[in-house]
Coordinates of C-alpha atoms in Angstrom, one line a residue:
M1 CA 19.6 267.5 8.0
S2 CA 22.6 268.0 5.6
W3 CA 23.9 266.2 2.5
K4 CA 27.3 265.6 4.1
K5 CA 27.1 261.8 3.6
E6 CA 26.4 262.2 -0.1
V7 CA 29.2 264.8 -0.6
E8 CA 31.6 262.4 1.1
E9 CA 30.4 259.6 -1.3
L10 CA 31.0 262.0 -4.2
G11 CA 34.6 262.6 -3.0
A12 CA 35.1 258.9 -2.7
R13 CA 33.8 258.2 -6.2
R14 CA 36.1 261.0 -7.6
A15 CA 39.1 259.4 -5.8
M16 CA 38.2 256.0 -7.3
A17 CA 38.0 257.5 -10.8
A18 CA 41.3 259.3 -10.3
K19 CA 43.0 255.9 -10.0
M20 CA 42.2 255.3 -13.7
G21 CA 43.1 251.6 -14.5
G22 CA 44.8 251.1 -11.2
E23 CA 48.3 251.5 -9.8
E24 CA 49.7 248.5 -11.8
K25 CA 48.4 249.5 -15.2
V26 CA 49.3 253.2 -14.7
A27 CA 52.8 252.1 -13.8
R28 CA 52.9 249.9 -16.9
Q29 CA 51.8 253.0 -19.0
H30 CA 54.7 255.0 -17.5
G31 CA 57.1 252.1 -18.1
R32 CA 56.3 252.3 -21.8
G33 CA 57.6 255.9 -21.8
K34 CA 54.0 257.3 -22.0
M35 CA 52.3 259.8 -19.8
D36 CA 48.9 258.8 -18.4
A37 CA 45.8 260.6 -19.6
R38 CA 45.4 262.9 -16.7
A39 CA 49.0 264.0 -16.8
R40 CA 48.6 264.7 -20.5
L41 CA 45.6 266.9 -19.9
A42 CA 47.4 268.8 -17.2
A43 CA 50.4 269.3 -19.5
I44 CA 48.7 270.5 -22.7
V45 CA 46.4 273.2 -21.1
D46 CA 47.1 276.2 -19.0
P47 CA 48.0 275.2 -15.4
G48 CA 45.0 274.6 -13.2
S49 CA 42.4 275.4 -16.0
F50 CA 41.0 271.9 -16.6
R51 CA 37.5 271.3 -15.3
E52 CA 36.6 267.7 -16.0
I53 CA 33.1 266.7 -17.0
G54 CA 31.7 263.4 -16.0
K55 CA 34.6 262.3 -13.9
I56 CA 32.6 259.7 -11.9
A57 CA 31.0 258.1 -15.0
G58 CA 32.0 254.5 -15.3
R59 CA 31.0 251.1 -14.0
G60 CA 30.3 250.7 -10.3
R61 CA 30.8 247.5 -8.4
Y62 CA 28.3 247.0 -5.5
G63 CA 28.2 244.6 -2.6
A64 CA 25.3 242.5 -1.4
D65 CA 24.1 245.4 0.7
G66 CA 24.0 247.6 -2.3
E67 CA 26.9 249.8 -1.2
L68 CA 29.5 250.9 -3.7
E69 CA 32.7 248.9 -3.4
D70 CA 34.7 250.2 -6.3
L71 CA 34.3 252.3 -9.5
A72 CA 35.9 251.5 -12.8
A73 CA 36.2 254.8 -14.5
S74 CA 35.4 255.4 -18.1
N75 CA 38.5 255.4 -20.3
F76 CA 37.6 258.7 -22.0
I77 CA 38.3 261.9 -20.1
F78 CA 37.2 265.4 -21.3
G79 CA 36.4 268.8 -20.0
R80 CA 36.8 272.5 -20.4
A81 CA 40.2 274.2 -20.2
N82 CA 42.2 277.2 -21.4
I83 CA 45.1 277.4 -23.8
D84 CA 46.9 280.7 -23.7
G85 CA 43.9 282.1 -21.8
R86 CA 41.4 281.0 -24.4
P87 CA 38.7 278.4 -23.7
V88 CA 39.0 275.0 -25.4
V89 CA 37.6 271.5 -25.0
A90 CA 40.3 269.0 -24.2
S91 CA 40.0 265.2 -24.2
A92 CA 42.2 262.2 -23.7
D93 CA 41.9 258.4 -24.0
D94 CA 42.9 256.4 -21.0
F95 CA 44.9 253.5 -22.2
T96 CA 45.1 252.0 -18.7
V97 CA 41.4 251.1 -18.9
R98 CA 41.0 248.2 -21.4
G99 CA 43.7 249.7 -23.7
G100 CA 41.5 252.6 -24.6
A101 CA 38.9 250.4 -26.3
A102 CA 35.5 251.9 -26.9
D103 CA 33.8 249.0 -25.2
A104 CA 35.2 250.3 -21.9
A105 CA 33.9 253.8 -22.6
L106 CA 30.5 255.4 -22.3
H107 CA 29.7 256.5 -25.8
R108 CA 27.6 259.4 -24.6
K109 CA 30.8 261.0 -23.2
F110 CA 32.4 261.0 -26.7
V111 CA 29.2 262.5 -28.2
Q112 CA 29.0 265.2 -25.4
C113 CA 32.6 266.2 -25.8
E114 CA 32.2 266.8 -29.5
A115 CA 28.8 268.5 -29.0
M116 CA 30.3 270.9 -26.4
A117 CA 33.0 272.0 -28.8
H118 CA 30.4 272.6 -31.6
E119 CA 27.7 274.3 -29.6
Y120 CA 30.0 276.6 -27.7
R121 CA 32.3 277.2 -30.6
L122 CA 35.4 276.0 -28.9
P123 CA 38.6 274.5 -30.4
L124 CA 38.8 270.8 -29.7
I125 CA 41.9 268.7 -28.7
R126 CA 41.8 265.0 -29.0
M127 CA 44.6 263.0 -27.4
I128 CA 44.2 259.5 -28.8
D129 CA 45.7 256.4 -27.3
G130 CA 43.4 253.4 -28.0
T131 CA 42.8 250.2 -29.8
G132 CA 39.7 251.1 -31.7
G133 CA 35.9 251.2 -31.7
G134 CA 34.5 247.8 -31.0
G135 CA 36.7 246.1 -28.5
S136 CA 37.9 242.5 -29.1
V137 CA 36.2 239.6 -30.8
K138 CA 35.7 238.2 -27.4
T139 CA 33.3 241.1 -26.7
L140 CA 30.9 239.6 -29.2
E141 CA 30.6 236.3 -27.2
D142 CA 30.0 238.3 -24.0
M143 CA 27.3 240.3 -25.8
G144 CA 25.7 237.2 -27.4
Y145 CA 25.0 238.9 -30.7
T146 CA 26.6 240.9 -33.5
Y147 CA 25.6 244.3 -34.9
I148 CA 25.9 246.5 -38.0
P149 CA 28.6 249.0 -37.1
H150 CA 27.9 252.6 -36.4
V151 CA 29.8 255.4 -34.8
P152 CA 27.8 257.4 -32.2
G153 CA 28.3 261.1 -32.6
W154 CA 30.1 261.0 -36.0
D155 CA 27.7 263.8 -37.2
Q156 CA 29.2 265.9 -34.4
I157 CA 32.7 265.1 -35.6
I158 CA 31.7 266.4 -39.1
A159 CA 30.1 269.5 -37.6
N160 CA 33.3 270.3 -35.7
L161 CA 35.4 269.9 -38.8
D162 CA 33.2 272.5 -40.5
T163 CA 33.2 275.0 -37.6
V164 CA 36.0 274.8 -35.0
P165 CA 39.7 274.0 -35.1
V166 CA 40.3 270.3 -34.3
V167 CA 43.7 269.0 -33.2
A168 CA 44.4 265.3 -32.9
L169 CA 47.5 263.8 -31.2
A170 CA 48.2 260.1 -31.7
L171 CA 50.0 259.2 -28.5
G172 CA 50.2 255.5 -28.7
P173 CA 48.9 252.7 -30.9
T174 CA 45.6 253.9 -32.5
A175 CA 43.5 251.6 -34.6
G176 CA 40.0 251.5 -36.1
L177 CA 37.9 254.3 -34.6
G178 CA 41.0 255.7 -32.8
A179 CA 42.7 256.1 -36.2
A180 CA 39.6 257.7 -37.7
R181 CA 39.5 260.2 -34.9
V182 CA 43.1 261.2 -35.6
V183 CA 42.4 261.7 -39.3
A184 CA 39.2 263.7 -38.7
S185 CA 41.1 266.8 -37.7
H186 CA 42.6 269.9 -39.1
Y187 CA 46.1 269.2 -37.7
S188 CA 47.4 265.8 -36.5
I189 CA 50.6 264.8 -34.8
M190 CA 52.5 261.5 -34.1
V191 CA 55.3 260.9 -31.7
R192 CA 58.2 259.0 -33.1
G193 CA 58.7 255.6 -31.5
L194 CA 55.5 256.0 -29.4
S195 CA 52.7 256.3 -32.0
Q196 CA 51.4 254.0 -34.6
L197 CA 48.2 254.3 -36.6
F198 CA 46.3 251.5 -38.4
A199 CA 42.9 250.8 -40.0
A200 CA 43.6 247.4 -38.3
G201 CA 46.6 246.4 -36.3
P202 CA 49.4 243.9 -37.2
A203 CA 47.5 240.8 -35.9
V204 CA 44.5 241.5 -38.2
A205 CA 46.8 242.5 -41.1
A206 CA 48.6 239.1 -40.7
A207 CA 45.3 237.4 -41.5
I208 CA 45.6 238.7 -45.1
G209 CA 49.2 237.8 -45.4
D210 CA 50.9 241.2 -44.4
T211 CA 53.2 240.2 -41.5
L212 CA 54.5 243.6 -40.5
G213 CA 55.5 245.0 -37.2
R214 CA 53.8 248.1 -35.7
E215 CA 56.3 250.6 -37.1
E216 CA 56.4 249.0 -40.6
L217 CA 52.6 248.9 -40.8
G218 CA 51.7 252.2 -39.4
G219 CA 54.6 254.1 -37.9
V220 CA 55.6 257.7 -38.2
D221 CA 57.6 257.1 -41.4
V222 CA 54.5 255.6 -43.1
H223 CA 51.9 258.2 -42.2
T224 CA 53.9 261.5 -42.3
R225 CA 54.9 260.7 -45.8
N226 CA 51.6 259.7 -47.2
G227 CA 49.7 262.6 -45.8
V228 CA 47.5 260.7 -43.3
V229 CA 49.1 262.6 -40.5
D230 CA 50.6 266.1 -40.7
D231 CA 53.6 266.1 -38.5
E232 CA 55.9 264.1 -36.3
V233 CA 57.6 265.1 -33.1
A234 CA 60.2 263.5 -30.8
S235 CA 58.3 263.6 -27.5
E236 CA 54.9 264.2 -26.0
A237 CA 56.0 267.6 -24.7
E238 CA 56.8 268.6 -28.3
A239 CA 53.4 267.4 -29.4
F240 CA 51.7 269.5 -26.8
A241 CA 53.7 272.6 -27.8
A242 CA 52.9 272.0 -31.5
A243 CA 49.2 271.7 -30.8
R244 CA 49.2 274.9 -28.8
R245 CA 51.1 276.8 -31.5
F246 CA 48.8 275.6 -34.2
L247 CA 45.8 276.9 -32.3
S248 CA 47.5 280.3 -31.7
Y249 CA 47.1 281.2 -35.4
L250 CA 43.4 280.3 -35.7
P251 CA 40.2 281.8 -34.3
S252 CA 38.1 279.7 -31.8
S253 CA 35.6 279.1 -34.6
I254 CA 34.6 280.2 -38.1
H255 CA 32.3 282.8 -36.4
E256 CA 35.3 284.7 -35.1
R257 CA 38.5 286.1 -36.5
A258 CA 42.0 285.1 -35.5
A259 CA 43.9 287.4 -33.1
R260 CA 46.6 289.8 -34.0
T261 CA 49.6 289.7 -31.7
E262 CA 52.2 292.3 -30.7
C263 CA 55.0 292.5 -33.2
R264 CA 58.5 293.8 -32.5
D265 CA 59.8 293.0 -36.0
P266 CA 59.9 296.3 -38.1
V267 CA 57.5 296.4 -40.9
D268 CA 60.1 298.1 -43.1
R269 CA 62.8 295.5 -42.5
R270 CA 64.6 294.9 -45.8
E271 CA 66.8 291.8 -45.9
E272 CA 69.9 292.2 -48.1
S273 CA 70.1 288.4 -48.5
L274 CA 66.9 288.4 -50.7
L275 CA 68.7 290.2 -53.5
S276 CA 70.8 287.1 -54.2
A277 CA 68.4 284.4 -52.9
V278 CA 67.5 283.1 -56.3
P279 CA 70.4 281.9 -58.5
R280 CA 70.8 283.3 -62.0
E281 CA 71.3 279.7 -63.3
A282 CA 67.7 278.4 -63.9
K283 CA 68.6 274.8 -62.9
Q284 CA 70.1 275.7 -59.5
V285 CA 67.9 275.3 -56.5
Y286 CA 67.7 277.6 -53.5
A287 CA 66.1 277.5 -50.0
M288 CA 62.6 278.8 -50.1
R289 CA 62.3 278.4 -46.3
R290 CA 65.2 281.0 -45.9
I291 CA 63.1 283.4 -48.0
C292 CA 60.1 282.8 -45.7
A293 CA 62.2 283.4 -42.6
A294 CA 63.4 286.7 -44.1
V295 CA 60.0 287.9 -45.1
F296 CA 57.6 287.0 -42.3
D297 CA 57.7 288.2 -38.6
Q298 CA 60.8 286.7 -37.0
G299 CA 60.1 283.4 -35.3
S300 CA 56.5 283.2 -36.5
F301 CA 56.9 280.7 -39.3
F302 CA 55.1 277.4 -38.3
E303 CA 55.3 274.8 -41.1
M304 CA 52.9 271.8 -41.2
G305 CA 53.2 268.6 -43.3
A306 CA 56.8 269.0 -44.3
R307 CA 57.3 265.3 -45.1
W308 CA 54.5 264.8 -47.6
G309 CA 53.5 266.7 -50.8
R310 CA 57.0 268.2 -50.5
A311 CA 57.0 270.4 -53.6
A312 CA 54.7 272.8 -51.6
I313 CA 55.5 274.3 -48.2
T314 CA 52.4 274.9 -46.1
A315 CA 52.6 277.1 -43.0
F316 CA 51.1 279.7 -40.8
A317 CA 53.1 282.9 -40.1
R318 CA 52.5 286.5 -39.1
L319 CA 53.0 289.8 -40.9
D320 CA 53.2 292.8 -38.5
G321 CA 51.4 290.5 -36.0
Y322 CA 48.6 289.6 -38.4
P323 CA 48.2 285.8 -38.9
V324 CA 48.4 284.6 -42.5
A325 CA 48.4 281.2 -44.3
V326 CA 51.5 280.6 -46.4
L327 CA 51.7 278.4 -49.5
A328 CA 55.2 278.3 -51.0
S329 CA 57.0 276.3 -53.7
D330 CA 60.0 274.2 -52.8
P331 CA 62.3 274.1 -55.8
S332 CA 64.5 271.5 -54.0
Y333 CA 61.9 268.8 -54.5
L334 CA 60.8 267.9 -58.1
G335 CA 62.0 271.4 -59.1
G336 CA 58.8 272.7 -57.5
S337 CA 56.5 270.8 -59.8
W338 CA 53.2 269.8 -58.3
D339 CA 52.6 266.1 -58.3
A340 CA 49.4 264.4 -57.0
K341 CA 50.4 264.5 -53.3
T342 CA 51.6 268.1 -53.5
S343 CA 48.3 269.1 -55.2
E344 CA 46.3 267.3 -52.6
K345 CA 48.3 269.1 -49.8
A346 CA 47.8 272.5 -51.4
E347 CA 44.1 271.9 -51.8
R348 CA 43.5 270.9 -48.2
F349 CA 45.6 273.8 -46.9
V350 CA 43.9 276.5 -49.0
K351 CA 40.5 275.2 -48.0
M352 CA 41.4 275.4 -44.3
A353 CA 42.7 278.9 -44.7
D354 CA 39.5 280.0 -46.4
Q355 CA 37.4 278.2 -43.8
F356 CA 39.0 280.0 -40.9
R357 CA 39.3 283.3 -42.8
L358 CA 43.1 283.7 -42.9
P359 CA 44.6 285.7 -45.7
I360 CA 46.8 283.7 -48.0
V361 CA 50.4 284.5 -49.2
H362 CA 51.6 282.4 -52.1
L363 CA 55.3 282.4 -52.9
V364 CA 55.5 280.9 -56.4
D365 CA 58.2 279.0 -58.2
N366 CA 56.2 276.4 -60.1
P367 CA 57.4 274.9 -63.4
G368 CA 54.1 273.2 -63.9
F369 CA 52.3 270.0 -62.9
M370 CA 54.6 266.9 -62.8
I371 CA 54.8 265.1 -66.1
G372 CA 55.7 261.5 -67.1
G373 CA 54.4 258.1 -66.6
E374 CA 54.2 258.1 -62.8
A375 CA 52.4 261.5 -62.8
E376 CA 49.8 260.1 -65.2
R377 CA 49.4 256.9 -63.2
T378 CA 48.8 258.8 -59.9
G379 CA 46.2 261.1 -61.5
T380 CA 48.2 264.3 -61.1
I381 CA 46.0 266.4 -63.4
R382 CA 42.9 265.5 -61.4
Y383 CA 44.5 266.5 -58.1
G384 CA 46.1 269.5 -59.7
V385 CA 42.8 270.8 -61.0
Q386 CA 41.2 270.3 -57.5
A387 CA 44.0 272.4 -56.0
M388 CA 43.4 275.1 -58.6
N389 CA 39.6 275.0 -57.9
A390 CA 40.3 275.5 -54.2
I391 CA 42.4 278.6 -54.9
Y392 CA 39.7 280.0 -57.3
R393 CA 37.0 279.3 -54.7
A394 CA 38.8 280.9 -51.8
S395 CA 37.1 284.1 -50.8
V396 CA 39.8 285.4 -48.5
P397 CA 42.4 288.0 -49.7
L398 CA 45.3 286.4 -51.5
A399 CA 48.7 287.9 -52.4
S400 CA 51.1 286.1 -54.7
V401 CA 54.8 286.7 -55.1
V402 CA 56.3 285.2 -58.3
V403 CA 59.8 284.4 -57.0
R404 CA 60.9 282.5 -60.2
R405 CA 58.8 280.2 -62.4
A406 CA 55.1 280.1 -63.2
Y407 CA 54.4 277.8 -66.1
G408 CA 51.3 276.0 -67.5
I409 CA 48.1 275.3 -65.7
A410 CA 49.9 274.9 -62.4
G411 CA 51.4 278.4 -62.8
S412 CA 48.0 279.8 -63.4
A413 CA 46.8 278.2 -60.1
M414 CA 48.8 280.8 -58.2
S415 CA 45.7 282.9 -57.7
N416 CA 42.2 283.6 -59.0
A417 CA 42.9 285.5 -62.2
E418 CA 39.3 286.8 -62.3
R419 CA 39.8 288.8 -59.1
F420 CA 42.0 291.7 -58.4
Q421 CA 45.6 290.4 -58.6
Y422 CA 47.4 291.5 -55.5
R423 CA 50.6 290.3 -57.1
F424 CA 54.3 291.1 -57.2
A425 CA 57.1 289.5 -59.2
W426 CA 60.8 289.5 -58.5
P427 CA 63.2 290.3 -61.4
S428 CA 64.0 286.6 -61.4
G429 CA 60.4 285.9 -62.6
D430 CA 60.1 283.5 -65.6
W431 CA 56.7 282.4 -66.9
G432 CA 54.7 281.2 -69.9
S433 CA 52.5 278.4 -71.1
L434 CA 55.5 276.1 -71.1
P435 CA 59.2 276.4 -70.4
I436 CA 61.2 277.7 -73.4
E437 CA 63.9 275.2 -72.8
G438 CA 61.6 272.3 -73.4
G439 CA 59.9 273.7 -76.5
V440 CA 62.6 275.3 -78.7
E441 CA 63.6 272.2 -80.6
V442 CA 60.0 271.3 -81.4
A443 CA 58.8 274.7 -82.4
Y444 CA 61.8 275.4 -84.6
K445 CA 62.4 271.9 -85.9
S446 CA 62.3 272.6 -89.6
E447 CA 64.3 275.8 -89.3
L448 CA 67.0 273.9 -87.3
Q449 CA 67.1 271.1 -89.8
A450 CA 67.8 273.6 -92.6
A451 CA 70.5 275.4 -90.8
A452 CA 74.2 275.0 -91.8
D453 CA 75.1 274.8 -88.1
P454 CA 72.0 273.6 -86.1
A455 CA 73.7 274.0 -82.7
A456 CA 74.8 277.6 -83.4
H457 CA 71.4 278.4 -84.8
L458 CA 69.7 276.9 -81.8
E459 CA 71.8 279.0 -79.5
A460 CA 70.9 282.2 -81.5
I461 CA 67.2 281.3 -81.2
R462 CA 67.5 280.9 -77.5
E463 CA 69.2 284.3 -77.1
R464 CA 66.4 286.0 -79.0
L465 CA 63.8 284.2 -76.9
N466 CA 65.6 285.1 -73.6
R467 CA 65.2 288.8 -74.5
V468 CA 61.5 288.3 -75.1
R469 CA 61.0 286.4 -71.9
S470 CA 62.3 289.3 -69.8
P471 CA 59.8 290.0 -67.0
F472 CA 60.0 293.7 -67.9
R473 CA 58.5 292.9 -71.3
T474 CA 55.5 291.4 -69.4
A475 CA 55.3 294.5 -67.2
E476 CA 55.1 296.8 -70.2
K477 CA 51.9 295.1 -71.2
F478 CA 50.6 295.1 -67.6
G479 CA 50.8 291.3 -67.7
V480 CA 52.2 291.5 -64.2
E481 CA 51.2 294.2 -61.8
D482 CA 54.5 295.1 -60.2
I483 CA 58.1 293.9 -60.4
I484 CA 59.8 294.7 -57.1
D485 CA 63.2 294.7 -55.5
P486 CA 63.2 291.4 -53.5
R487 CA 64.2 293.4 -50.4
D488 CA 60.8 295.2 -50.5
T489 CA 58.9 292.0 -50.2
R490 CA 58.3 292.2 -46.4
P491 CA 57.1 295.8 -46.3
L492 CA 54.7 295.2 -49.2
L493 CA 53.3 292.0 -47.7
C494 CA 52.9 293.7 -44.4
E495 CA 50.9 296.4 -46.3
F496 CA 48.8 293.6 -47.8
A497 CA 48.2 291.9 -44.4
E498 CA 46.9 295.2 -43.0
L499 CA 44.5 295.7 -45.9
A500 CA 43.4 292.1 -45.9
W501 CA 42.6 292.1 -42.2
R502 CA 40.8 295.4 -42.6
V503 CA 38.4 293.6 -45.0
L504 CA 38.1 290.5 -42.8
N505 CA 37.3 292.6 -39.8
G506 CA 34.5 294.4 -41.6
G507 CA 36.4 297.6 -42.4
A508 CA 38.4 298.1 -39.2
N509 CA 41.5 296.6 -37.7
R510 CA 41.7 295.6 -34.0

């Protein structure tokens, strides 16, 4: 009396499920230049670590004798796996089964996948390749009724956003619910030429008069510029590598702390190039990313969202092996002024850093919030204040380095002025309530009008003011804590990281 027959049936069912949508549809998937769902799961996690949950869930077809003839597998695959030896929950939509549509899935699998990540405090990876949540209009006729929409398990999606790192990879056309699952993440990626994302696809958009192709409506160039998706890559392999790297800087959940890694980059490394990194001419730009490369552990700088909110650079990096969140100005875009999108990007990033307890390093060159008609129409001041609020609310240690400008309300958003200011300024520092260049003519209007030579008088006023604006005058009044040799930036920030992580680890470093 054994269960051999049932075990054999189990093996047969597993083999049927492994066929996914069938040989023809799998070949069609590969013909589009796309990996199938099972290959994707194998590629993104550590080799041999994936244990699938619910593999034989699907729709069985039975003969007149009640015996199973075939099994149409669910088009949602998930399970437990490892990434760099750390447990995660990994999932993938199977486009070969009804184009990834939710009406070919078992909703409980979606819910259980999200619930597993939340209850066991595991990072979650979603690989999304599907047409949406409700199937086609034809489905309604098959059902014989309509319904008020709801998304099973959305409360679990929210719970995961609050507690564990969530990575979403759009790996094909993603519409409706698929698009929502991409956006409901901490880090999202699209593959150029392969991925598109829509609230509704081109056929539905055409019904309201927007006759656009897939790329025009929801391609990479649309969504990596508007901030819907964080990053683009050129291949699925690059998407998997980016997802793995993102997770390497974060803890498994908010209940843990991120890991320190071995560092071979000397803490006392002083880069000579930093001494001349900032031009003496105030209107000349420079490469803030080169400064980042010189300051943080070599090879550790991982930027996200480079194509949107471009006046701010957001990245993870390491200092002496300690992970940190980096917010840096980019003077090559809008002179570093924060517009609405930049402010939105900064707010979102600071909140994520605070949520996962990463110290923040802010490299500042901000002439203020963007001004002018477009800035007013896009509500820059509202988004700017929200970014400032996020910085003030952040409870993790924050160090700021004033590389050049810090003006106006945006300049005051560099850090919470009511806490201890772990702050350094370079000799190139230039700050105030508003730039001197823009206010001299207004402030000295009557004096200039009365001058025999207004141009010469204006130049004399500027010379006087330039002496007053010296950062050393500010330091005399302890208006800035320390002015440093730029070459000392890395050693001092490594010292900050060590102290910050001592606090975050409850008084002791690992």
